[in-house]
């Protein structure tokens, strides 16, 4: 087993077993390593098991076969070392934006004053200033998503598991949030596993893009996506465009397979 | 204010029709005293000082029975959702008692707990318990996994999740169950006092009915209606306050 891996997934399979229905084979023999402080993007057709993999690393569901280690320790349950941004936000609807962001800070024992300050800092960072006292029901999808991001970043976890964290954002806000995430990652050197459907986003943000097959999800290929140049300008460079279109074509094949499987 | 007046104008209309029906002789005043007589009777009872202590005695029984049912019912319902063993143990009991008309237990509670407060409180407790257990269970059962998961990854322990996530997430259903129980508590209160009691508003209704003092009987009935109405309104206001986040 390689040391230095922040996340080490080995031969993990997963079946969902809904009561009185056929089991769903979601993941098949998945092995994946994410190095310490590495930024990895996970791409794959809808329903291939990306969220499932994130949930398993998060420790939310029992692992039926294979093993997952985080910083060398077997995952047996959730913990604040792995911050999760959920695909559907999972904000607490009975708490205000501020209440949601404070929740984790209070749980990990940050003193009151400092917690307030930190919460405000992250609320400002995701541009929700002025919405501290709003309930999630009063927010748009994009605003909810940003509140969820602030809540997770506020507790400063070593590992970030992000499930399409910018999926509900408009292009402009998305660009801003991407830069924020990159700057946080560069400053605090977190390990990031980032699920997205946006190939350009994956290639731009991540050091490495991992592609998954259609269900049951398997790791298909891993592509190095580091470039010499930093900043959004890199997206116009030929080597960027080439990588992105290569990945796009690989994913497209899988997406077609998914649709074909659905139709049959 | 005006809007409220408009909303309740049908009630005023009903009172007027009642008055008119008796005055014109459409309905004999032997079976229905005119509305004005009932109001007069109410005033007499209120002034002589009998009505309020009796109503209070009744309210106290309802409050104690309901309060106990809330305390035990929410706990049981949430624990059932939390733990499969507890669920397996309690479920058959619920299935058996749920369809039972609770007024059938009136003779039993009187036999076991006497004619006083206790038999009524126990009856109301039993009647209110099940809707609260069931709604708390459903509420706690329906809490989305991802809410629990996000709390856990934000540093909450399993036990903290119960208080910080499951209870507030289940609160809308719990409160709906309590509102149902509140209505049930009035039904059981009046019917148990009606059948056998030494005091209370239901006892007064039965007493005046037997004596043929119908204006006072109707005065007491109107009082029960008002009590039930205001209790429910008050509870609805409380619900809206607690569930402000759903607006
Ligand atoms: N609770 C569940 N019960 C049964 N099947 C499930 C459950 N959750 C997910 N699945 C199935 O498992 C497969 C993988 O789901 P998952 O949510 O991990 O996919 P995904 O890659 O995240 O998809 P998307 O990109 O659309 O979010 C899907 O086919 C889905 O239908
Ligand atoms: Mg998903």
Tab-separated table of N, CA, C and O and ligand atoms in Angstrom, chain A residues 16-18 24-26 44-53 55 87 163-164 195 197 215 262, ligand 1:
chain	number	residue	atom	x	y	z
A	16	UNK	N	-26.652	-1.145	-3.837
A	16	UNK	CA	-27.789	-0.627	-3.071
A	16	UNK	C	-28.831	-1.734	-3.027
A	16	UNK	O	-29.063	-2.399	-4.030
A	17	UNK	N	-29.427	-1.922	-1.880
A	17	UNK	CA	-30.452	-2.962	-1.758
A	17	UNK	C	-31.761	-2.361	-1.289
A	17	UNK	O	-32.123	-2.441	-0.118
A	18	UNK	N	-32.477	-1.735	-2.233
A	18	UNK	CA	-33.766	-1.159	-1.833
A	18	UNK	C	-34.735	-2.286	-1.475
A	18	UNK	O	-34.729	-3.317	-2.133
A	24	UNK	N	-29.072	-2.781	-6.747
A	24	UNK	CA	-28.429	-1.984	-7.794
A	24	UNK	C	-26.917	-2.074	-7.600
A	24	UNK	O	-26.402	-1.754	-6.531
A	25	UNK	N	-26.238	-2.534	-8.633
A	25	UNK	CA	-24.784	-2.629	-8.561
A	25	UNK	C	-24.198	-1.266	-8.918
A	25	UNK	O	-24.140	-0.906	-10.088
A	26	UNK	N	-23.791	-0.507	-7.917
A	26	UNK	CA	-23.385	0.876	-8.169
A	26	UNK	C	-21.891	1.000	-8.435
A	26	UNK	O	-21.483	1.763	-9.306
A	44	UNK	N	-17.704	11.247	-14.772
A	44	UNK	CA	-18.336	10.009	-15.209
A	44	UNK	C	-19.789	10.272	-15.521
A	44	UNK	O	-20.360	11.243	-15.026
A	45	UNK	N	-20.393	9.393	-16.337
A	45	UNK	CA	-21.792	9.624	-16.716
A	45	UNK	C	-22.713	9.583	-15.505
A	45	UNK	O	-22.384	8.968	-14.487
A	46	UNK	N	-23.843	10.217	-15.659
A	46	UNK	CA	-24.811	10.261	-14.569
A	46	UNK	C	-25.193	8.845	-14.132
A	46	UNK	O	-25.400	7.969	-14.962
A	47	UNK	N	-25.221	8.632	-12.836
A	47	UNK	CA	-25.626	7.334	-12.312
A	47	UNK	C	-24.515	6.300	-12.264
A	47	UNK	O	-24.757	5.132	-12.008
A	48	UNK	N	-23.255	6.739	-12.466
A	48	UNK	CA	-22.170	5.757	-12.504
A	48	UNK	C	-21.611	5.471	-11.115
A	48	UNK	O	-20.789	4.587	-10.941
A	49	UNK	N	-22.063	6.211	-10.126
A	49	UNK	CA	-21.633	5.895	-8.765
A	49	UNK	C	-20.660	6.886	-8.153
A	49	UNK	O	-20.014	6.582	-7.153
A	50	UNK	N	-20.579	8.083	-8.700
A	50	UNK	CA	-19.657	9.086	-8.155
A	50	UNK	C	-20.058	9.487	-6.739
A	50	UNK	O	-19.233	9.512	-5.823
A	51	UNK	N	-21.339	9.807	-6.589
A	51	UNK	CA	-21.805	10.180	-5.249
A	51	UNK	C	-21.625	9.018	-4.283
A	51	UNK	O	-21.204	9.207	-3.141
A	52	UNK	N	-21.914	7.824	-4.767
A	52	UNK	CA	-21.774	6.635	-3.919
A	52	UNK	C	-20.347	6.521	-3.396
A	52	UNK	O	-20.125	6.277	-2.205
A	53	UNK	N	-19.382	6.718	-4.298
A	53	UNK	CA	-17.983	6.622	-3.891
A	53	UNK	C	-17.664	7.685	-2.832
A	53	UNK	O	-17.000	7.409	-1.824
A	55	UNK	N	-19.760	9.063	-0.748
A	55	UNK	CA	-20.423	8.695	0.511
A	55	UNK	C	-19.636	7.621	1.257
A	55	UNK	O	-19.562	7.638	2.490
A	87	UNK	N	-24.297	16.977	-3.081
A	87	UNK	CA	-24.861	17.343	-4.374
A	87	UNK	C	-26.145	18.155	-4.201
A	87	UNK	O	-26.374	19.116	-4.920
A	163	UNK	N	-19.278	17.192	-4.089
A	163	UNK	CA	-20.128	16.528	-5.069
A	163	UNK	C	-20.835	17.567	-5.935
A	163	UNK	O	-21.849	18.132	-5.543
A	164	UNK	N	-20.294	17.818	-7.106
A	164	UNK	CA	-20.806	18.857	-8.002
A	164	UNK	C	-21.106	20.146	-7.249
A	164	UNK	O	-22.233	20.648	-7.291
A	195	UNK	N	-16.219	16.050	-7.583
A	195	UNK	CA	-17.062	15.456	-8.627
A	195	UNK	C	-17.665	16.566	-9.472
A	195	UNK	O	-18.128	17.573	-8.939
A	197	UNK	N	-19.596	17.428	-13.639
A	197	UNK	CA	-19.981	16.990	-14.984
A	197	UNK	C	-19.331	17.866	-16.036
A	197	UNK	O	-19.462	17.623	-17.226
A	215	UNK	N	-22.501	2.669	-15.112
A	215	UNK	CA	-22.813	1.748	-14.017
A	215	UNK	C	-22.693	0.296	-14.455
A	215	UNK	O	-23.165	-0.044	-15.542
A	262	UNK	N	-30.110	2.289	-20.589
A	262	UNK	CA	-31.416	2.727	-20.083
A	262	UNK	C	-32.511	2.321	-21.053
A	262	UNK	O	-33.579	1.890	-20.660
C	1	LIG	N1	-30.517	4.964	-2.167
C	1	LIG	C1	-30.430	4.293	-3.334
C	1	LIG	N2	-31.163	3.190	-3.541
C	1	LIG	C2	-31.073	2.511	-4.691
C	1	LIG	N3	-30.278	2.840	-5.715
C	1	LIG	C3	-29.516	3.922	-5.575
C	1	LIG	C4	-29.555	4.714	-4.384
C	1	LIG	N4	-28.698	5.734	-4.531
C	1	LIG	C5	-28.170	5.604	-5.751
C	1	LIG	N5	-28.646	4.518	-6.387
C	1	LIG	C6	-28.264	4.032	-7.731
C	1	LIG	O1	-26.873	3.820	-7.730
C	1	LIG	C7	-26.286	4.313	-8.925
C	1	LIG	C8	-25.186	5.280	-8.596
C	1	LIG	O2	-25.758	6.436	-7.987
C	1	LIG	P1	-24.910	7.738	-7.694
C	1	LIG	O3	-25.814	8.700	-7.048
C	1	LIG	O4	-23.680	7.365	-6.969
C	1	LIG	O5	-24.555	8.224	-9.163
C	1	LIG	P2	-23.784	9.540	-9.622
C	1	LIG	O6	-22.618	9.102	-10.416
C	1	LIG	O7	-23.523	10.420	-8.463
C	1	LIG	O8	-24.853	10.215	-10.588
C	1	LIG	P3	-25.112	11.774	-10.865
C	1	LIG	O9	-23.988	12.245	-11.698
C	1	LIG	O10	-26.396	11.789	-11.615
C	1	LIG	O11	-25.190	12.458	-9.548
C	1	LIG	C9	-27.403	4.958	-9.720
C	1	LIG	O12	-27.716	4.117	-10.783
C	1	LIG	C10	-28.558	5.062	-8.774
C	1	LIG	O13	-29.750	4.761	-9.449
